[in-house]
Amino acid sequence: MKHLKSIFFSAFLGGSFFLTAQNNTYWQQHVDYTMDVEMDVKTFQYSGTQKLVYTNNSPDELSRVFYHLYYNAFQPGSEMDIRLQNIKDPDKRMMEDDKSRIASLSETEIGYLHAKSLTQDGQPVTFTEEGTILVVDLAKPIPSGGKTTLEMTFEGQVPEQIRRAGRNSKEGVALSMSQWYPKLSEYDFEGWHPNPYIAREFHGVWGDFDVKLTLDKDYTVGGTGYLRNPQEIGHGYEAPDTKVKTKGKTLTWHFKAPNVHDFMWAADPEYIHDVYEMEDGPTLHFLYKDNPDFIENWKKLQPKTAEAMAFFSKNVGKYPYDQYSVIQGGDGGMEYAMSTLITGGRELGSLVGVMAHEMAHSWFQHVLATNESEHEWMDEGFTSFISSLCMNEIMDRNKENPFQGSYRGYFALVNSGLEMPQSTHADRYTTNFAYGVAAYSKGSIFLSQLGYIIGQDKLMETIHKYFEDFKFKHPVPNDIKRTAEKVSGMELNWYLTDWTQTTNTIDYGIKSVETDGENTKVTMERIGEMPMPLDILVVGKDGTQETYYVPLRMMYGEKDNPYPNLKRTVLEDWPWAYPTYEFTLDMPLENVEAIMIDPSQLMADVDGENNVYQAEEE
Ligand SMILES: [Zn+2]
């Protein structure tokens, strides 16, 4: 069947689109952070002050607020620990000898983050710690449209690195400081989101950060935000050809980050720090360990990072900050505001791959910032989709279908019987396997398959418009569907509901191919519950190729011919409830070499075998 192999995969990258109209009116809370923090690099303990100016843009009066204290998850008996001990397929990084690494942490190795004092506009408030969440009963309610100032002193201890953040990573990075400060929980049109830190994910309030970090002067720091005092700091941030003289044992780094919902930093005494200026884009920073085995890869990574930045800016929307930093740290790859933490001991392809994925999150996790706990597939899936396209281009892979891995993963999940709907909360999947495939693979297929349904140009236009209309707005599933509907003129509710809220599968088949006088009668059947429109390729014995298109009635629309150099016949709609569908080929049966449903293989049909009819060998 080689000659039928997805030979018609058409280019994804359409033109550019200029869209202006805002068609969504979500309100957003706003919070400005001013923090002053001192870190003891020997004990990994830190303390700080936090002044938070919170603007209530909601229509509601708020009488309490919540903070995340993520580091409390890294203690024996925490929800994260207990979940780790009970889930069937725990994250291997968090286990040692089949046991939870959290369970065996000593007092000096655990993580913690505690509020010591808290006032609202100068008045003390009542606060209680419930695991990783601080519940605060306000001294006086914040009216709709009102503003309040919350001032806190806090103390923390950086845990041994178990997951994402922590001290002394496997690769020897001293401080991977993510999820490290008391972070105000988001309140949006769905209400509060005080999700306990069990495994994943994150949601936050946009605002301006002003952060001062004081630590041992030998440590180089990178992360979210622009350094405001480079001439006092040096460490590669100083102006070219200038010298910086420091005195004392510590340095105080002053960062500002506008309009972000998170603030990460990392520090190590052995970081190499390279600055890469893009011609027409943000300044890129690279911080990585001085390991002779990987320095060359980290140098080669730098122009590839610039290419990825340009690719995403062109295909999704303009990157809205002047800086992006790729920093060695953490335990794999994780996205943060204006930056990422990735492990560094990798082959070049893997290093570029993880950078591209984490950087793509800047658009989906950070600027669009869908609530990842509830709609994980809109973040991990869309990020996987666009980074697969990016890798195909910047690494010259030229795969016809760069998403094949996602389809393989999805089919494996369906066959395992462990699939749960994508609308499941990220922490509540029975297995990590079901979460991973639903979020990353099935989420990526949501878009690649949408391209099959509405056409590739319309898909790229949808992604562009979605970004422009919903940046800094926390979009929800209906928003990507509505955007695709507006761009394509088709009705797509069936696609959103079946694909994301159920485990219905797609299975169409060619039931029979029979002679019908001078013509050939083809009967197809719908075996799965999920509806789809169909592209059908017909190959004649003489090598001719033509296509047929069967629109789905409930779409009320037809896509453009995806194979413009082949003759296409648009057939009658297939109303979903009908289990079978017949059409006639204008050629006798003996001239038919093969018939194939969806030659692009972008439709996630769970049984590909029955998609093909091949004439008997003579
Ligand atoms: Zn990701």
Tab-separated table of N, CA and C in Angstrom, residues 87-199:
chain	number	residue	atom	x	y	z
A	87	ILE	N	-1.018	6.418	42.939
A	87	ILE	CA	-1.299	6.329	41.506
A	87	ILE	C	-0.543	5.132	40.930
A	88	LYS	N	-1.182	4.481	39.929
A	88	LYS	CA	-0.613	3.241	39.373
A	88	LYS	C	0.706	3.466	38.650
A	89	ASP	N	0.802	4.607	37.953
A	89	ASP	CA	2.013	4.844	37.151
A	89	ASP	C	2.661	6.169	37.560
A	90	PRO	N	3.292	6.193	38.748
A	90	PRO	CA	3.868	7.457	39.237
A	90	PRO	C	4.993	7.957	38.337
A	91	ASP	N	5.208	9.270	38.395
A	91	ASP	CA	6.297	9.907	37.670
A	91	ASP	C	7.622	9.363	38.226
A	92	LYS	N	8.423	8.755	37.361
A	92	LYS	CA	9.660	8.081	37.817
A	92	LYS	C	10.634	9.040	38.490
A	93	ARG	N	10.602	10.307	38.041
A	93	ARG	CA	11.527	11.270	38.622
A	93	ARG	C	11.277	11.485	40.109
A	94	MET	N	10.040	11.183	40.521
A	94	MET	CA	9.658	11.469	41.907
A	94	MET	C	9.781	10.234	42.790
A	95	MET	N	10.309	9.132	42.199
A	95	MET	CA	10.376	7.859	42.923
A	95	MET	C	11.820	7.391	43.054
A	96	GLU	N	12.077	6.634	44.113
A	96	GLU	CA	13.362	5.967	44.251
A	96	GLU	C	13.071	4.603	44.860
A	97	ASP	N	13.581	3.557	44.234
A	97	ASP	CA	13.292	2.178	44.672
A	97	ASP	C	11.785	1.982	44.871
A	98	ASP	N	10.994	2.449	43.902
A	98	ASP	CA	9.531	2.290	43.960
A	98	ASP	C	8.873	2.996	45.134
A	99	LYS	N	9.591	3.919	45.743
A	99	LYS	CA	9.003	4.650	46.877
A	99	LYS	C	9.009	6.141	46.585
A	100	SER	N	8.028	6.829	47.146
A	100	SER	CA	7.942	8.283	47.003
A	100	SER	C	9.186	8.947	47.578
A	101	ARG	N	9.834	9.791	46.797
A	101	ARG	CA	11.009	10.520	47.316
A	101	ARG	C	10.582	11.587	48.319
A	102	ILE	N	9.324	12.025	48.217
A	102	ILE	CA	8.858	13.048	49.162
A	102	ILE	C	8.769	12.448	50.570
A	103	ALA	N	8.320	11.176	50.614
A	103	ALA	CA	8.089	10.530	51.911
A	103	ALA	C	9.356	10.460	52.752
A	104	SER	N	10.529	10.441	52.114
A	104	SER	CA	11.757	10.246	52.892
A	104	SER	C	12.542	11.541	53.109
A	105	LEU	N	11.940	12.684	52.795
A	105	LEU	CA	12.652	13.952	52.994
A	105	LEU	C	12.776	14.271	54.491
A	106	SER	N	13.961	14.707	54.894
A	106	SER	CA	14.161	15.110	56.295
A	106	SER	C	13.749	16.575	56.471
A	107	GLU	N	13.734	17.027	57.715
A	107	GLU	CA	13.344	18.411	58.028
A	107	GLU	C	14.146	19.447	57.248
A	108	THR	N	15.430	19.137	57.040
A	108	THR	CA	16.273	20.116	56.343
A	108	THR	C	16.176	19.974	54.820
A	109	GLU	N	15.486	18.932	54.341
A	109	GLU	CA	15.377	18.703	52.892
A	109	GLU	C	13.996	19.027	52.331
A	110	ILE	N	13.000	19.120	53.199
A	110	ILE	CA	11.639	19.378	52.707
A	110	ILE	C	11.549	20.793	52.136
A	111	GLY	N	10.463	21.028	51.460
A	111	GLY	CA	10.169	22.389	51.055
A	111	GLY	C	9.114	22.966	51.977
A	112	TYR	N	9.139	24.255	52.171
A	112	TYR	CA	8.014	24.903	52.839
A	112	TYR	C	7.944	26.360	52.439
A	113	LEU	N	6.773	26.915	52.619
A	113	LEU	CA	6.550	28.335	52.370
A	113	LEU	C	5.431	28.756	53.316
A	114	HIS	N	5.767	29.664	54.255
A	114	HIS	CA	4.792	30.056	55.274
A	114	HIS	C	4.675	31.572	55.330
A	115	ALA	N	3.439	32.042	55.468
A	115	ALA	CA	3.216	33.471	55.736
A	115	ALA	C	3.464	33.700	57.220
A	116	LYS	N	4.280	34.722	57.550
A	116	LYS	CA	4.532	35.037	58.964
A	116	LYS	C	3.580	36.140	59.445
A	117	SER	N	3.310	37.086	58.584
A	117	SER	CA	2.371	38.156	58.939
A	117	SER	C	1.681	38.601	57.667
A	118	LEU	N	0.475	39.109	57.827
A	118	LEU	CA	-0.276	39.548	56.654
A	118	LEU	C	-1.249	40.642	57.041
A	119	THR	N	-1.183	41.758	56.320
A	119	THR	CA	-2.124	42.848	56.580
A	119	THR	C	-2.812	43.263	55.284
A	120	GLN	N	-3.988	43.838	55.452
A	120	GLN	CA	-4.722	44.414	54.328
A	120	GLN	C	-4.898	45.900	54.618
A	121	ASP	N	-4.345	46.722	53.756
A	121	ASP	CA	-4.368	48.175	53.965
A	121	ASP	C	-4.002	48.525	55.414
A	122	GLY	N	-2.978	47.848	55.930
A	122	GLY	CA	-2.466	48.127	57.267
A	122	GLY	C	-3.161	47.386	58.402
A	123	GLN	N	-4.294	46.747	58.125
A	123	GLN	CA	-5.027	46.034	59.180
A	123	GLN	C	-4.693	44.541	59.123
A	124	PRO	N	-4.466	43.904	60.278
A	124	PRO	CA	-4.188	42.460	60.255
A	124	PRO	C	-5.394	41.668	59.733
A	125	VAL	N	-5.130	40.580	59.042
A	125	VAL	CA	-6.217	39.723	58.557
A	125	VAL	C	-6.016	38.315	59.110
A	126	THR	N	-7.075	37.508	59.046
A	126	THR	CA	-6.998	36.116	59.496
A	126	THR	C	-6.579	35.241	58.338
A	127	PHE	N	-5.561	34.422	58.569
A	127	PHE	CA	-5.152	33.515	57.488
A	127	PHE	C	-4.844	32.130	58.034
A	128	THR	N	-5.234	31.117	57.246
A	128	THR	CA	-4.972	29.732	57.637
A	128	THR	C	-4.349	28.987	56.475
A	129	GLU	N	-3.381	28.158	56.821
A	129	GLU	CA	-2.707	27.361	55.817
A	129	GLU	C	-3.422	26.026	55.705
A	130	GLU	N	-3.848	25.684	54.503
A	130	GLU	CA	-4.430	24.361	54.279
A	130	GLU	C	-3.618	23.671	53.218
A	131	GLY	N	-2.549	22.981	53.633
A	131	GLY	CA	-1.637	22.325	52.687
A	131	GLY	C	-0.909	23.358	51.863
A	132	THR	N	-1.176	23.354	50.561
A	132	THR	CA	-0.480	24.271	49.663
A	132	THR	C	-1.281	25.541	49.390
A	133	ILE	N	-2.368	25.735	50.153
A	133	ILE	CA	-3.206	26.924	49.936
A	133	ILE	C	-3.316	27.730	51.236
A	134	LEU	N	-3.190	29.024	51.106
A	134	LEU	CA	-3.405	29.934	52.237
A	134	LEU	C	-4.778	30.587	52.029
A	135	VAL	N	-5.655	30.401	53.015
A	135	VAL	CA	-6.997	30.974	52.940
A	135	VAL	C	-6.998	32.257	53.783
A	136	VAL	N	-7.408	33.354	53.177
A	136	VAL	CA	-7.326	34.646	53.852
A	136	VAL	C	-8.717	35.278	53.948
A	137	ASP	N	-9.177	35.465	55.169
A	137	ASP	CA	-10.425	36.212	55.383
A	137	ASP	C	-10.054	37.681	55.503
A	138	LEU	N	-10.533	38.458	54.581
A	138	LEU	CA	-10.112	39.856	54.515
A	138	LEU	C	-10.672	40.675	55.670
A	139	ALA	N	-9.956	41.729	56.042
A	139	ALA	CA	-10.430	42.630	57.096
A	139	ALA	C	-11.660	43.394	56.615
A	140	LYS	N	-11.625	43.788	55.335
A	140	LYS	CA	-12.822	44.391	54.739
A	140	LYS	C	-12.926	43.937	53.286
A	141	PRO	N	-14.164	43.693	52.834
A	141	PRO	CA	-14.337	43.173	51.471
A	141	PRO	C	-13.813	44.161	50.421
A	142	ILE	N	-13.363	43.610	49.283
A	142	ILE	CA	-12.930	44.466	48.174
A	142	ILE	C	-14.128	44.611	47.238
A	143	PRO	N	-14.643	45.839	47.103
A	143	PRO	CA	-15.813	46.002	46.222
A	143	PRO	C	-15.414	45.807	44.757
A	144	SER	N	-16.401	45.533	43.940
A	144	SER	CA	-16.167	45.480	42.494
A	144	SER	C	-15.547	46.806	42.068
A	145	GLY	N	-14.440	46.724	41.332
A	145	GLY	CA	-13.747	47.942	40.898
A	145	GLY	C	-12.792	48.497	41.946
A	146	GLY	N	-12.729	47.882	43.134
A	146	GLY	CA	-11.875	48.395	44.203
A	146	GLY	C	-10.453	47.855	44.142
A	147	LYS	N	-9.625	48.460	44.988
A	147	LYS	CA	-8.214	48.117	45.033
A	147	LYS	C	-7.836	47.889	46.482
A	148	THR	N	-6.942	46.947	46.753
A	148	THR	CA	-6.494	46.763	48.129
A	148	THR	C	-5.012	46.405	48.131
A	149	THR	N	-4.343	46.692	49.268
A	149	THR	CA	-2.919	46.366	49.364
A	149	THR	C	-2.720	45.303	50.433
A	150	LEU	N	-2.124	44.203	50.055
A	150	LEU	CA	-1.855	43.099	50.977
A	150	LEU	C	-0.351	43.031	51.199
A	151	GLU	N	0.066	43.107	52.443
A	151	GLU	CA	1.500	43.067	52.739
A	151	GLU	C	1.820	41.868	53.614
A	152	MET	N	2.790	41.104	53.167
A	152	MET	CA	3.103	39.841	53.833
A	152	MET	C	4.593	39.764	54.116
A	153	THR	N	4.938	39.096	55.230
A	153	THR	CA	6.311	38.615	55.375
A	153	THR	C	6.227	37.095	55.294
A	154	PHE	N	7.221	36.497	54.670
A	154	PHE	CA	7.156	35.041	54.494
A	154	PHE	C	8.531	34.403	54.651
A	155	GLU	N	8.502	33.088	54.909
A	155	GLU	CA	9.727	32.293	55.027
A	155	GLU	C	9.579	31.023	54.216
A	156	GLY	N	10.660	30.638	53.574
A	156	GLY	CA	10.595	29.420	52.777
A	156	GLY	C	11.850	28.599	52.881
A	157	GLN	N	11.717	27.338	52.472
A	157	GLN	CA	12.886	26.470	52.315
A	157	GLN	C	12.741	25.761	50.973
A	158	VAL	N	13.815	25.801	50.196
A	158	VAL	CA	13.791	25.182	48.866
A	158	VAL	C	13.946	23.678	49.046
A	159	PRO	N	13.005	22.875	48.537
A	159	PRO	CA	13.117	21.425	48.736
A	159	PRO	C	14.219	20.823	47.875
A	160	GLU	N	14.702	19.662	48.285
A	160	GLU	CA	15.491	18.844	47.357
A	160	GLU	C	14.666	18.752	46.085
A	161	GLN	N	15.323	18.767	44.934
A	161	GLN	CA	14.532	18.754	43.704
A	161	GLN	C	13.805	17.419	43.545
A	162	ILE	N	12.476	17.487	43.619
A	162	ILE	CA	11.641	16.297	43.425
A	162	ILE	C	10.904	16.444	42.098
A	163	ARG	N	10.322	17.614	41.915
A	163	ARG	CA	9.559	17.870	40.691
A	163	ARG	C	9.624	19.368	40.376
A	164	ARG	N	10.024	19.685	39.158
A	164	ARG	CA	10.118	21.052	38.627
A	164	ARG	C	11.131	21.885	39.414
A	165	ALA	N	10.699	22.444	40.561
A	165	ALA	CA	11.567	23.345	41.311
A	165	ALA	C	12.467	22.565	42.261
A	166	GLY	N	13.438	23.262	42.842
A	166	GLY	CA	14.201	22.647	43.916
A	166	GLY	C	15.674	22.960	43.869
A	167	ARG	N	16.365	22.414	44.879
A	167	ARG	CA	17.810	22.635	44.990
A	167	ARG	C	18.568	21.435	44.438
A	168	ASN	N	19.788	21.707	43.994
A	168	ASN	CA	20.715	20.641	43.584
A	168	ASN	C	20.067	19.659	42.611
A	169	SER	N	19.745	20.142	41.421
A	169	SER	CA	19.150	19.253	40.420
A	169	SER	C	20.145	18.149	40.075
A	170	LYS	N	19.641	17.120	39.423
A	170	LYS	CA	20.494	15.989	39.032
A	170	LYS	C	21.724	16.443	38.264
A	171	GLU	N	21.544	17.494	37.481
A	171	GLU	CA	22.669	17.997	36.685
A	171	GLU	C	23.498	19.019	37.465
A	172	GLY	N	23.189	19.186	38.756
A	172	GLY	CA	24.024	20.026	39.602
A	172	GLY	C	23.695	21.510	39.586
A	173	VAL	N	22.494	21.876	39.126
A	173	VAL	CA	22.093	23.291	39.201
A	173	VAL	C	21.622	23.574	40.635
A	174	ALA	N	22.198	24.610	41.243
A	174	ALA	CA	21.955	24.856	42.670
A	174	ALA	C	20.500	25.222	42.951
A	175	LEU	N	19.958	26.189	42.225
A	175	LEU	CA	18.628	26.702	42.558
A	175	LEU	C	17.740	26.804	41.321
A	176	SER	N	16.694	26.004	41.265
A	176	SER	CA	15.654	26.104	40.230
A	176	SER	C	14.423	26.652	40.931
A	177	MET	N	14.233	27.962	40.867
A	177	MET	CA	13.243	28.625	41.725
A	177	MET	C	11.945	28.935	40.969
A	178	SER	N	11.129	27.902	40.811
A	178	SER	CA	9.799	28.122	40.247
A	178	SER	C	8.776	27.791	41.334
A	179	GLN	N	7.584	28.360	41.216
A	179	GLN	CA	6.515	28.152	42.218
A	179	GLN	C	7.036	28.445	43.631
A	180	TRP	N	7.823	29.500	43.793
A	180	TRP	CA	8.581	29.691	45.040
A	180	TRP	C	8.026	30.771	45.957
A	181	TYR	N	7.157	31.634	45.476
A	181	TYR	CA	6.703	32.769	46.288
A	181	TYR	C	5.197	32.626	46.561
A	182	PRO	N	4.700	33.280	47.597
A	182	PRO	CA	3.255	33.246	47.835
A	182	PRO	C	2.549	33.890	46.638
A	183	LYS	N	1.772	33.076	45.931
A	183	LYS	CA	1.200	33.519	44.657
A	183	LYS	C	-0.315	33.623	44.781
A	184	LEU	N	-0.836	34.789	44.496
A	184	LEU	CA	-2.276	34.992	44.606
A	184	LEU	C	-2.998	34.090	43.608
A	185	SER	N	-4.037	33.426	44.086
A	185	SER	CA	-4.846	32.556	43.234
A	185	SER	C	-5.674	33.419	42.275
A	186	GLU	N	-5.992	32.850	41.122
A	186	GLU	CA	-6.768	33.602	40.127
A	186	GLU	C	-8.264	33.514	40.427
A	187	TYR	N	-8.928	34.645	40.238
A	187	TYR	CA	-10.392	34.710	40.292
A	187	TYR	C	-10.839	35.192	38.922
A	188	ASP	N	-11.645	34.386	38.240
A	188	ASP	CA	-12.106	34.802	36.919
A	188	ASP	C	-13.596	34.498	36.795
A	189	PHE	N	-14.117	34.538	35.605
A	189	PHE	CA	-15.577	34.392	35.464
A	189	PHE	C	-16.068	33.041	35.962
A	190	GLU	N	-15.139	32.077	36.122
A	190	GLU	CA	-15.522	30.770	36.655
A	190	GLU	C	-15.408	30.725	38.180
A	191	GLY	N	-14.902	31.821	38.790
A	191	GLY	CA	-14.730	31.847	40.243
A	191	GLY	C	-13.265	31.702	40.636
A	192	TRP	N	-13.035	31.315	41.908
A	192	TRP	CA	-11.666	31.113	42.409
A	192	TRP	C	-11.086	29.814	41.876
A	193	HIS	N	-9.750	29.766	41.815
A	193	HIS	CA	-9.069	28.541	41.377
A	193	HIS	C	-7.977	28.152	42.372
A	194	PRO	N	-8.367	27.907	43.637
A	194	PRO	CA	-7.353	27.532	44.638
A	194	PRO	C	-7.053	26.031	44.560
A	195	ASN	N	-6.474	25.597	43.449
A	195	ASN	CA	-6.167	24.176	43.265
A	195	ASN	C	-5.004	23.775	44.156
A	196	PRO	N	-5.182	22.753	44.995
A	196	PRO	CA	-4.028	22.257	45.744
A	196	PRO	C	-2.957	21.756	44.767
A	197	TYR	N	-1.695	21.857	45.193
A	197	TYR	CA	-0.604	21.393	44.315
A	197	TYR	C	-0.418	19.899	44.532
A	198	ILE	N	-1.001	19.106	43.619
A	198	ILE	CA	-0.945	17.647	43.731
A	198	ILE	C	0.020	17.102	42.685
A	199	ALA	N	-0.085	17.615	41.478
A	199	ALA	CA	0.850	17.235	40.425
A	199	ALA	C	0.969	18.372	39.418
